Coordinates of N, CA and C and ligand atoms in Angstrom, one line a residue:
M1 N 0.9 -1.2 0.0 CA 0.0 0.0 0.0 C 0.9 1.3 0.0
T2 N 0.7 2.1 -1.0 CA 1.5 3.3 -1.0 C 0.6 4.5 -1.2
G3 N 1.2 5.7 -1.2 CA 0.5 6.9 -1.6 C -0.5 7.4 -0.5
F4 N -1.4 8.2 -0.9 CA -2.3 8.8 0.1 C -3.2 7.7 0.8
Y5 N -3.5 6.6 0.1 CA -4.3 5.6 0.7 C -3.7 5.0 2.0
E6 N -2.4 5.0 2.0 CA -1.8 4.4 3.2 C -2.1 5.3 4.4
Q7 N -2.2 6.6 4.2 CA -2.6 7.5 5.3 C -4.1 7.3 5.7
L8 N -4.9 7.3 4.6 CA -6.4 7.2 4.9 C -6.7 5.9 5.6
H9 N -6.0 4.9 5.2 CA -6.3 3.6 5.7 C -5.9 3.5 7.2
D10 N -5.0 4.3 7.7 CA -4.7 4.4 9.1 C -5.7 5.1 9.8
R11 N -6.7 4.4 10.4 CA -7.9 5.0 10.9 C -7.6 5.5 12.3
S12 N -6.4 5.5 12.8 CA -6.1 6.0 14.2 C -6.0 7.5 14.1
R13 N -6.0 8.1 12.9 CA -5.9 9.5 12.8 C -7.0 10.1 11.9
K14 N -7.5 11.3 12.3 CA -8.5 12.0 11.5 C -7.8 12.8 10.4
R15 N -8.5 12.9 9.3 CA -7.9 13.7 8.1 C -8.9 14.7 7.7
F16 N -8.4 15.8 7.1 CA -9.2 16.9 6.6 C -8.9 17.1 5.2
A17 N -9.9 17.1 4.3 CA -9.7 17.3 2.9 C -10.4 18.6 2.5
L18 N -9.7 19.4 1.7 CA -10.2 20.7 1.2 C -10.6 20.5 -0.3
L19 N -11.8 20.8 -0.6 CA -12.3 20.6 -2.0 C -12.2 22.0 -2.8
V20 N -11.6 22.0 -3.9 CA -11.5 23.2 -4.7 C -12.3 23.0 -6.0
D21 N -13.3 23.8 -6.2 CA -14.1 23.8 -7.5 C -13.4 24.8 -8.4
P22 N -12.8 24.4 -9.5 CA -12.0 25.3 -10.4 C -12.9 26.5 -10.9
D23 N -14.2 26.3 -10.9 CA -15.0 27.5 -11.4 C -15.2 28.5 -10.4
K24 N -14.9 28.3 -9.1 CA -15.2 29.2 -8.1 C -14.0 30.1 -7.7
Y25 N -12.8 29.9 -8.3 CA -11.6 30.6 -7.9 C -11.0 31.3 -9.1
D26 N -10.8 32.6 -9.1 CA -9.9 33.2 -10.1 C -8.5 33.1 -9.6
D27 N -7.5 33.6 -10.4 CA -6.1 33.5 -10.0 C -5.8 34.1 -8.6
R28 N -6.4 35.2 -8.4 CA -6.1 36.0 -7.1 C -6.7 35.2 -6.0
A29 N -7.9 34.7 -6.1 CA -8.6 34.0 -5.0 C -7.8 32.7 -4.7
L30 N -7.3 32.0 -5.8 CA -6.6 30.8 -5.6 C -5.3 31.0 -4.9
E31 N -4.7 32.1 -5.2 CA -3.4 32.5 -4.5 C -3.6 32.6 -3.0
V32 N -4.7 33.3 -2.7 CA -5.1 33.5 -1.3 C -5.3 32.2 -0.6
L33 N -6.1 31.3 -1.3 CA -6.4 30.0 -0.7 C -5.1 29.2 -0.5
I34 N -4.2 29.3 -1.5 CA -3.0 28.5 -1.4 C -2.2 29.0 -0.2
R35 N -2.2 30.3 0.1 CA -1.5 30.8 1.3 C -2.1 30.2 2.6
H36 N -3.4 30.1 2.6 CA -4.0 29.5 3.8 C -3.7 28.0 3.9
I37 N -3.7 27.4 2.8 CA -3.4 25.9 2.7 C -2.0 25.7 3.3
N38 N -1.1 26.5 2.9 CA 0.3 26.3 3.3 C 0.5 26.7 4.8
Q39 N -0.3 27.6 5.3 CA -0.2 27.9 6.7 C -0.8 26.8 7.6
D40 N -1.9 26.2 7.1 CA -2.6 25.4 8.0 C -2.6 23.9 7.7
Q41 N -2.2 23.5 6.5 CA -1.9 22.1 6.1 C -3.1 21.1 6.2
P42 N -4.1 21.3 5.4 CA -5.0 20.1 5.3 C -4.3 18.9 4.9
D43 N -4.9 17.7 4.9 CA -4.2 16.5 4.6 C -4.3 16.2 3.1
L44 N -5.3 16.7 2.4 CA -5.5 16.3 1.0 C -6.3 17.5 0.3
L45 N -5.9 17.7 -0.9 CA -6.7 18.7 -1.8 C -7.4 17.9 -2.8
L46 N -8.7 18.2 -2.9 CA -9.5 17.5 -3.9 C -9.9 18.6 -5.0
V47 N -9.9 18.2 -6.2 CA -10.3 19.2 -7.3 C -11.3 18.5 -8.2
G48 N -12.5 19.2 -8.4 CA -13.5 18.7 -9.3 C -14.8 19.4 -9.0
G49 N -15.8 18.9 -9.7 CA -17.2 19.4 -9.6 C -18.1 18.6 -10.5
S50 N -19.4 18.8 -10.3 CA -20.4 18.1 -11.1 C -20.3 18.5 -12.6
I51 N -20.1 19.8 -12.8 CA -19.9 20.4 -14.1 C -18.9 21.5 -14.0
L52 N -18.0 21.5 -15.0 CA -16.9 22.5 -14.9 C -16.8 23.3 -16.2
F53 N -16.7 24.6 -16.1 CA -16.4 25.5 -17.3 C -14.9 25.7 -17.4
N54 N -14.2 25.7 -16.3 CA -12.7 25.9 -16.4 C -12.0 24.6 -16.4
P55 N -10.8 24.5 -17.1 CA -10.1 23.3 -17.2 C -9.6 22.9 -15.8
I56 N -9.8 21.7 -15.4 CA -9.3 21.2 -14.1 C -7.8 21.2 -14.0
E57 N -7.2 21.0 -15.2 CA -5.7 21.0 -15.3 C -5.0 22.2 -14.7
I58 N -5.6 23.4 -15.0 CA -5.0 24.7 -14.5 C -5.0 24.8 -13.0
T59 N -6.1 24.4 -12.4 CA -6.2 24.5 -10.9 C -5.3 23.4 -10.3
I60 N -5.3 22.2 -10.9 CA -4.4 21.2 -10.3 C -2.9 21.6 -10.4
T61 N -2.6 22.2 -11.5 CA -1.2 22.7 -11.7 C -0.8 23.7 -10.7
A62 N -1.8 24.7 -10.5 CA -1.5 25.8 -9.5 C -1.3 25.2 -8.1
L63 N -2.2 24.2 -7.8 CA -2.1 23.6 -6.4 C -0.8 22.8 -6.3
K64 N -0.4 22.1 -7.3 CA 0.9 21.4 -7.3 C 2.1 22.3 -7.2
L65 N 2.0 23.4 -7.9 CA 3.2 24.3 -7.8 C 3.2 25.1 -6.5
G66 N 2.0 25.4 -6.0 CA 2.0 26.3 -4.8 C 2.0 25.6 -3.5
T67 N 1.8 24.2 -3.4 CA 1.7 23.5 -2.1 C 2.5 22.2 -2.3
R68 N 2.7 21.6 -1.1 CA 3.4 20.3 -1.2 C 2.4 19.1 -0.8
L69 N 1.1 19.4 -0.9 CA 0.1 18.5 -0.5 C -0.3 17.6 -1.6
P70 N -0.8 16.4 -1.3 CA -1.4 15.5 -2.4 C -2.6 16.2 -3.0
V71 N -2.6 16.2 -4.3 CA -3.8 16.8 -5.0 C -4.5 15.6 -5.8
F72 N -5.7 15.4 -5.4 CA -6.5 14.3 -6.1 C -7.7 14.9 -6.9
I73 N -8.0 14.2 -7.9 CA -9.2 14.5 -8.7 C -10.4 14.0 -8.0
F74 N -11.4 14.8 -7.9 CA -12.7 14.4 -7.4 C -13.7 14.6 -8.6
P75 N -13.8 13.5 -9.4 CA -14.3 13.7 -10.8 C -15.9 13.8 -10.8
G76 N -16.4 14.7 -11.5 CA -17.8 14.7 -11.8 C -18.2 13.8 -13.0
N77 N -17.2 13.5 -13.8 CA -17.4 12.7 -15.0 C -16.0 12.3 -15.6
A78 N -16.0 11.5 -16.6 CA -14.7 11.0 -17.2 C -13.9 12.0 -18.0
I79 N -14.4 13.2 -18.2 CA -13.6 14.2 -18.8 C -12.8 15.0 -17.8
Q80 N -13.0 14.8 -16.5 CA -12.2 15.5 -15.5 C -11.0 14.7 -15.1
L81 N -10.0 14.6 -16.0 CA -8.8 13.8 -15.8 C -7.6 14.7 -16.0
S82 N -6.5 14.4 -15.3 CA -5.3 15.1 -15.5 C -4.1 14.3 -15.0
D83 N -3.0 14.3 -15.8 CA -1.8 13.5 -15.4 C -1.1 14.3 -14.3
R84 N -1.4 15.5 -14.1 CA -0.7 16.3 -13.1 C -1.1 16.1 -11.7
A85 N -2.3 15.4 -11.5 CA -2.7 15.1 -10.2 C -1.9 14.0 -9.6
D86 N -1.9 13.9 -8.3 CA -1.2 12.8 -7.6 C -2.1 11.5 -7.6
G87 N -3.4 11.7 -7.7 CA -4.3 10.6 -7.7 C -5.8 11.0 -8.0
I88 N -6.6 10.0 -7.9 CA -8.1 10.3 -8.1 C -8.9 9.4 -7.2
L89 N -10.0 10.0 -6.6 CA -11.0 9.2 -6.0 C -11.8 8.7 -7.1
F90 N -11.7 7.4 -7.4 CA -12.4 6.7 -8.5 C -13.7 6.4 -8.0
L91 N -14.7 7.3 -8.2 CA -16.0 7.2 -7.5 C -16.9 6.3 -8.3
S92 N -17.5 5.4 -7.6 CA -18.6 4.6 -8.1 C -19.8 5.0 -7.3
L93 N -20.8 5.5 -8.0 CA -22.0 6.1 -7.3 C -22.9 4.9 -6.9
I94 N -22.6 4.3 -5.8 CA -23.3 3.0 -5.4 C -24.7 3.3 -4.8
S95 N -25.0 4.5 -4.5 CA -26.3 4.8 -4.0 C -27.3 4.9 -5.1
G96 N -26.8 5.0 -6.4 CA -27.7 5.1 -7.5 C -27.7 3.9 -8.4
R97 N -28.6 3.9 -9.4 CA -28.7 2.8 -10.3 C -28.5 3.2 -11.7
N98 N -27.6 4.1 -11.9 CA -27.2 4.6 -13.3 C -25.9 3.9 -13.7
P99 N -25.9 3.0 -14.6 CA -24.7 2.2 -14.9 C -23.6 3.1 -15.4
E100 N -23.9 4.3 -16.0 CA -22.8 5.2 -16.4 C -21.9 5.7 -15.2
F101 N -22.6 5.8 -14.1 CA -21.8 6.3 -12.9 C -21.4 5.2 -12.0
L102 N -21.8 4.0 -12.3 CA -21.3 2.8 -11.6 C -20.1 2.2 -12.3
I103 N -20.1 2.2 -13.7 CA -19.0 1.6 -14.4 C -18.7 2.3 -15.7
G104 N -19.7 2.9 -16.3 CA -19.5 3.5 -17.7 C -18.4 4.5 -17.8
N105 N -18.4 5.5 -17.0 CA -17.3 6.5 -17.0 C -16.0 5.9 -16.6
H106 N -16.0 4.9 -15.8 CA -14.8 4.3 -15.4 C -14.1 3.6 -16.5
V107 N -14.9 3.0 -17.4 CA -14.3 2.3 -18.6 C -13.6 3.3 -19.5
L108 N -14.3 4.5 -19.6 CA -13.7 5.5 -20.5 C -12.4 6.1 -19.9
A109 N -12.4 6.2 -18.6 CA -11.2 6.8 -17.9 C -10.1 5.8 -17.7
A110 N -10.3 4.5 -17.7 CA -9.3 3.5 -17.3 C -8.0 3.6 -18.2
P111 N -8.1 3.6 -19.5 CA -6.9 3.7 -20.3 C -6.0 4.9 -19.9
H112 N -6.7 6.0 -19.7 CA -6.0 7.2 -19.4 C -5.3 7.1 -18.1
L113 N -6.0 6.6 -17.1 CA -5.4 6.4 -15.7 C -4.3 5.4 -15.7
N114 N -4.4 4.4 -16.5 CA -3.4 3.3 -16.6 C -2.1 3.9 -17.2
R115 N -2.3 4.8 -18.2 CA -1.1 5.4 -18.8 C -0.5 6.4 -17.9
S116 N -1.3 7.2 -17.2 CA -0.7 8.2 -16.3 C -0.1 7.7 -15.1
G117 N -0.5 6.6 -14.6 CA 0.1 6.0 -13.4 C -0.3 6.7 -12.1
I118 N -1.3 7.6 -12.1 CA -1.6 8.3 -10.8 C -2.3 7.3 -9.9
E119 N -2.3 7.6 -8.6 CA -2.9 6.7 -7.6 C -4.4 6.7 -7.8
V120 N -5.0 5.5 -7.8 CA -6.4 5.4 -8.0 C -7.0 4.8 -6.7
I121 N -7.9 5.5 -6.0 CA -8.6 5.0 -4.8 C -10.0 4.6 -5.2
P122 N -10.3 3.4 -5.3 CA -11.7 3.0 -5.7 C -12.6 3.3 -4.5
T123 N -13.6 4.2 -4.7 CA -14.4 4.8 -3.6 C -15.9 4.6 -3.9
G124 N -16.6 4.0 -3.0 CA -18.0 3.9 -3.1 C -18.6 5.2 -2.7
Y125 N -19.3 5.9 -3.6 CA -19.8 7.2 -3.4 C -21.3 7.1 -3.2
M126 N -21.7 7.6 -2.0 CA -23.2 7.5 -1.6 C -23.8 8.8 -1.4
L127 N -24.7 9.2 -2.2 CA -25.4 10.4 -2.1 C -26.6 10.3 -1.1
I128 N -26.6 11.1 -0.1 CA -27.6 11.1 0.9 C -28.5 12.3 0.9
E129 N -29.8 12.1 0.9 CA -30.7 13.2 0.8 C -30.5 14.2 1.9
N130 N -30.6 15.5 1.6 CA -30.4 16.6 2.6 C -31.4 17.6 2.6
G131 N -32.6 17.4 2.0 CA -33.6 18.3 2.0 C -33.7 19.3 0.9
R132 N -32.7 19.3 0.0 CA -32.7 20.1 -1.2 C -32.1 19.3 -2.3
S133 N -32.5 19.6 -3.6 CA -31.9 18.7 -4.6 C -30.5 19.2 -5.0
T134 N -29.7 18.3 -5.4 CA -28.2 18.7 -5.6 C -27.8 18.5 -7.0
S135 N -26.7 19.1 -7.4 CA -26.1 18.9 -8.7 C -25.8 17.5 -9.0
V136 N -25.3 16.7 -8.0 CA -24.9 15.3 -8.3 C -26.2 14.6 -8.7
E137 N -27.2 14.8 -7.9 CA -28.5 14.1 -8.2 C -29.0 14.4 -9.6
Y138 N -29.0 15.6 -10.0 CA -29.5 16.0 -11.3 C -28.5 15.5 -12.4
M139 N -27.3 15.7 -12.3 CA -26.3 15.3 -13.3 C -26.2 13.8 -13.5
S140 N -26.4 13.1 -12.4 CA -26.1 11.6 -12.4 C -27.4 10.9 -12.7
H141 N -28.6 11.6 -12.7 CA -29.9 10.9 -12.9 C -30.0 9.8 -11.9
T142 N -29.7 10.1 -10.6 CA -29.9 9.1 -9.6 C -30.7 9.8 -8.4
S143 N -31.3 9.0 -7.6 CA -32.0 9.5 -6.4 C -31.0 9.2 -5.2
P144 N -31.0 10.2 -4.3 CA -30.2 10.0 -3.1 C -30.9 9.0 -2.2
I145 N -30.1 8.4 -1.3 CA -30.7 7.6 -0.2 C -31.4 8.5 0.8
P146 N -32.7 8.2 1.1 CA -33.4 9.1 2.0 C -32.7 9.2 3.3
A147 N -32.7 10.4 3.9 CA -32.0 10.7 5.1 C -32.4 9.8 6.3
G148 N -33.6 9.4 6.3 CA -34.1 8.5 7.5 C -33.9 7.0 7.2
K149 N -33.4 6.6 6.1 CA -33.3 5.2 5.7 C -31.9 4.7 6.0
T150 N -31.6 4.7 7.3 CA -30.2 4.3 7.7 C -29.9 2.8 7.3
E151 N -30.9 2.0 7.3 CA -30.7 0.6 7.0 C -30.3 0.4 5.5
I152 N -30.8 1.2 4.7 CA -30.5 1.2 3.2 C -29.0 1.7 3.1
A153 N -28.7 2.7 3.8 CA -27.3 3.3 3.7 C -26.3 2.2 4.2
V154 N -26.6 1.6 5.3 CA -25.7 0.6 5.9 C -25.5 -0.6 4.9
A155 N -26.6 -1.1 4.4 CA -26.5 -2.2 3.4 C -25.7 -1.8 2.2
T156 N -25.9 -0.6 1.7 CA -25.2 -0.1 0.6 C -23.7 0.0 0.8
A157 N -23.3 0.5 2.0 CA -21.9 0.6 2.3 C -21.3 -0.8 2.5
M158 N -22.1 -1.7 3.1 CA -21.6 -3.1 3.3 C -21.3 -3.7 1.9
A159 N -22.2 -3.5 1.0 CA -22.1 -4.0 -0.3 C -20.8 -3.5 -1.0
G160 N -20.6 -2.2 -0.8 CA -19.4 -1.5 -1.4 C -18.1 -2.2 -0.8
E161 N -18.1 -2.4 0.4 CA -17.0 -3.1 1.0 C -16.8 -4.5 0.5
M162 N -17.9 -5.2 0.4 CA -17.8 -6.6 -0.1 C -17.4 -6.7 -1.6
L163 N -17.7 -5.6 -2.3 CA -17.3 -5.5 -3.7 C -15.8 -5.2 -3.9
G164 N -15.1 -4.8 -2.8 CA -13.7 -4.6 -2.8 C -13.3 -3.1 -3.0
L165 N -14.3 -2.2 -2.8 CA -14.0 -0.8 -2.8 C -13.1 -0.5 -1.6
K166 N -12.3 0.6 -1.7 CA -11.3 0.9 -0.7 C -11.7 2.0 0.3
A167 N -12.8 2.7 0.0 CA -13.3 3.8 0.9 C -14.7 4.0 0.6
I168 N -15.4 4.6 1.6 CA -16.8 5.0 1.3 C -16.9 6.5 1.6
Y169 N -17.6 7.2 0.6 CA -17.7 8.6 0.7 C -19.2 8.9 0.9
L170 N -19.6 9.4 2.0 CA -21.0 9.8 2.3 C -21.2 11.3 1.9
E171 N -22.0 11.6 0.9 CA -22.1 12.9 0.3 C -23.5 13.5 0.5
A172 N -23.6 14.6 1.2 CA -24.9 15.3 1.2 C -25.0 16.2 0.0
G173 N -23.9 16.5 -0.7 CA -24.0 17.4 -1.8 C -23.4 18.8 -1.5
S174 N -22.7 19.4 -2.5 CA -22.0 20.6 -2.2 C -23.0 21.7 -1.9
G175 N -22.7 22.4 -0.8 CA -23.6 23.5 -0.3 C -24.9 22.9 0.2
A176 N -24.9 21.7 0.7 CA -26.2 21.0 1.2 C -26.7 21.8 2.4
A177 N -28.0 21.7 2.6 CA -28.7 22.4 3.7 C -28.2 21.8 5.0
H178 N -28.1 20.5 5.1 CA -27.6 19.8 6.3 C -26.6 18.7 5.9
P179 N -25.6 18.5 6.7 CA -24.6 17.4 6.4 C -25.3 16.1 6.6
V180 N -24.6 15.0 6.3 CA -25.2 13.6 6.5 C -25.4 13.5 8.0
G181 N -26.5 12.8 8.4 CA -26.9 12.7 9.8 C -25.9 11.8 10.6
L182 N -25.8 12.2 11.9 CA -24.8 11.5 12.8 C -25.2 10.0 13.0
E183 N -26.5 9.7 13.1 CA -26.9 8.4 13.3 C -26.6 7.5 12.2
M184 N -26.7 8.0 10.9 CA -26.4 7.2 9.8 C -24.9 7.0 9.7
I185 N -24.1 8.0 10.0 CA -22.6 7.8 10.0 C -22.2 6.8 11.0
G186 N -22.8 6.9 12.2 CA -22.5 5.9 13.3 C -22.8 4.5 12.9
A187 N -24.0 4.3 12.3 CA -24.4 3.0 12.0 C -23.5 2.4 10.9
I188 N -23.1 3.2 9.9 CA -22.2 2.7 8.8 C -20.9 2.4 9.4
R189 N -20.4 3.3 10.3 CA -19.1 3.0 11.0 C -19.0 1.7 11.7
K190 N -20.1 1.3 12.3 CA -20.2 0.1 13.1 C -20.1 -1.1 12.2
N191 N -20.6 -1.0 10.9 CA -20.8 -2.1 10.1 C -19.8 -2.3 9.0
I192 N -18.9 -1.4 8.8 CA -17.8 -1.6 7.8 C -16.5 -1.2 8.4
S193 N -15.4 -1.7 7.8 CA -14.1 -1.3 8.4 C -13.3 -0.4 7.4
L194 N -13.9 0.0 6.3 CA -13.2 0.9 5.4 C -13.1 2.3 5.9
P195 N -12.2 3.1 5.5 CA -12.1 4.5 5.8 C -13.4 5.2 5.3
L196 N -14.0 6.0 6.2 CA -15.2 6.7 5.9 C -15.0 8.2 5.7
I197 N -15.3 8.6 4.5 CA -15.2 10.1 4.1 C -16.6 10.7 4.1
V198 N -16.7 11.9 4.7 CA -18.0 12.5 4.8 C -17.9 14.0 4.4
G199 N -18.8 14.4 3.5 CA -18.8 15.8 3.0 C -20.1 16.3 2.6
G200 N -20.1 17.6 2.4 CA -21.4 18.3 1.9 C -22.1 19.0 3.1
G201 N -22.1 20.4 2.9 CA -22.9 21.2 3.9 C -22.2 21.4 5.2
V202 N -20.9 21.1 5.3 CA -20.3 21.3 6.6 C -19.8 22.8 6.7
N203 N -20.4 23.6 7.6 CA -20.0 25.0 7.6 C -19.4 25.5 8.9
S204 N -19.0 24.6 9.8 CA -18.3 25.0 11.0 C -17.5 23.8 11.5
A205 N -16.5 24.2 12.3 CA -15.6 23.2 12.9 C -16.4 22.3 13.9
E206 N -17.4 23.0 14.5 CA -18.2 22.3 15.5 C -19.0 21.1 14.8
T207 N -19.5 21.5 13.6 CA -20.3 20.4 12.9 C -19.3 19.3 12.5
A208 N -18.1 19.7 12.0 CA -17.1 18.7 11.6 C -16.8 17.8 12.7
E209 N -16.7 18.4 13.9 CA -16.3 17.6 15.1 C -17.3 16.5 15.4
E210 N -18.6 16.9 15.2 CA -19.7 15.9 15.4 C -19.6 14.8 14.4
L211 N -19.2 15.1 13.1 CA -19.1 14.1 12.1 C -17.9 13.1 12.4
Y212 N -16.8 13.8 12.9 CA -15.7 12.9 13.2 C -16.0 12.0 14.4
N213 N -16.7 12.6 15.4 CA -17.0 11.8 16.6 C -18.0 10.7 16.3
A214 N -18.9 10.9 15.2 CA -19.8 9.9 14.8 C -19.1 8.8 14.1
G215 N -17.9 9.0 13.6 CA -17.2 7.9 12.9 C -16.6 8.3 11.5
A216 N -16.6 9.6 11.2 CA -15.9 10.0 9.9 C -14.4 9.9 10.1
D217 N -13.7 9.4 9.2 CA -12.2 9.4 9.2 C -11.7 10.6 8.5
M218 N -12.4 11.1 7.5 CA -12.0 12.3 6.8 C -13.2 13.1 6.5
V219 N -13.2 14.4 6.8 CA -14.3 15.3 6.5 C -13.8 16.2 5.3
V220 N -14.7 16.4 4.3 CA -14.4 17.2 3.1 C -15.2 18.5 3.2
V221 N -14.5 19.6 3.0 CA -15.2 20.9 3.0 C -14.7 21.7 1.8
G222 N -15.7 22.4 1.2 CA -15.3 23.2 0.0 C -16.0 24.6 0.0
T223 N -17.3 24.6 -0.1 CA -18.0 25.8 -0.3 C -17.7 27.0 0.6
I224 N -17.5 26.8 1.9 CA -17.4 27.9 2.8 C -16.0 28.7 2.5
F225 N -15.0 28.0 2.0 CA -13.7 28.6 1.8 C -13.8 29.6 0.6
E226 N -14.8 29.4 -0.3 CA -14.9 30.3 -1.4 C -15.0 31.7 -1.0
K227 N -15.7 31.9 0.1 CA -15.9 33.3 0.7 C -15.0 33.6 1.8
E228 N -14.7 32.5 2.6 CA -13.9 32.7 3.8 C -12.7 31.8 3.9
P229 N -11.7 32.0 3.0 CA -10.5 31.1 3.0 C -9.8 31.0 4.3
G230 N -9.9 32.0 5.1 CA -9.2 32.0 6.4 C -9.7 30.9 7.4
R231 N -10.9 30.4 7.1 CA -11.5 29.4 7.9 C -10.9 28.0 7.8
V232 N -10.0 27.9 6.8 CA -9.2 26.6 6.7 C -8.6 26.3 8.0
R233 N -8.2 27.3 8.7 CA -7.5 27.2 10.0 C -8.4 26.4 11.0
D234 N -9.7 26.8 11.1 CA -10.6 26.1 12.1 C -10.6 24.6 11.9
F235 N -10.6 24.2 10.7 CA -10.7 22.7 10.4 C -9.4 22.0 10.7
C236 N -8.3 22.7 10.3 CA -7.0 22.0 10.6 C -6.7 22.0 12.1
A237 N -7.1 23.0 12.8 CA -6.9 23.1 14.2 C -7.7 22.0 14.9
L238 N -9.0 21.8 14.4 CA -9.8 20.7 15.0 C -9.2 19.3 14.7
R239 N -8.7 19.1 13.5 CA -8.1 17.8 13.2 C -6.9 17.6 14.1
D240 N -6.1 18.6 14.3 CA -4.9 18.5 15.2 C -5.3 18.2 16.6
K241 N -6.4 18.9 17.1 CA -6.9 18.6 18.4 C -7.3 17.2 18.6
L242 N -8.1 16.7 17.6 CA -8.6 15.3 17.7 C -7.5 14.3 17.6
N243 N -6.4 14.6 16.9 CA -5.3 13.7 16.7 C -4.4 13.7 17.9
R244 N -4.5 14.7 18.8 CA -3.6 14.8 20.0 C -4.2 13.9 21.1
K245 N -5.5 13.6 21.0 CA -6.2 12.9 22.1 C -5.7 11.5 22.3
Ligands
LIG301 C1 -19.0 18.3 -2.0 O1 -18.6 17.0 0.0 C2 -18.1 18.1 -0.8 O2 -18.8 17.3 -2.9 C3 -18.0 19.4 0.0 O3 -19.2 20.0 0.2 O4 -19.0 22.3 -0.8 O5 -20.8 21.8 0.9 O6 -18.4 21.9 1.6 P1 -19.4 21.6 0.5

């Protein structure tokens, strides 16, 4: 086991991932964000989005040149690829029943990934309903798992583990009204041993702490830094506090 997965797999430590949507940062804003990233040191930088107008490559290159952190693609589809990234969360949308997002895009991407040699982390991606419709839901033509249906979410995560996926990502959706519920996170945590990534709608370190305490190994935050990049510090400080315990 090498690369970032080796860290993620070590569940004795909590990780914090910062998501950068290339459409939300101009050069100046990205420079500011990079300054905060270097001061506070998240564990992982993710780059991607459901639909992009700007080339993912430019943002990945800027993050690679400006920081020393692993930069991973968080792909909305198979055209979001770049050899310059360190790796990719190879997302299979296991909460849905659209074959394009379960295997179709993966077939298109596989030759490119094979050639580039970047790290591939096969990840079961589970969209959880959060009270408002999300870009992922619309773009993937899939329904999220209802927030109250913990048993469906647990069985889905179990199936992902049995299929050999290496991580589970519980996604409320970017800018979600509420993050994934604590009871659902806790129930999934009890039933699988894979690293558990949780993201969507996290807008304070207090909320992130609840998600970590419920069983998240890595929390992903993106939207709030678009307006308040200085808040990267809150999440990194929380991660450090939890890892000192
Ligand atoms: C979205 O989970 C990520 O895919 C992050 O969500 O933008 O709401 O922080 P936010």
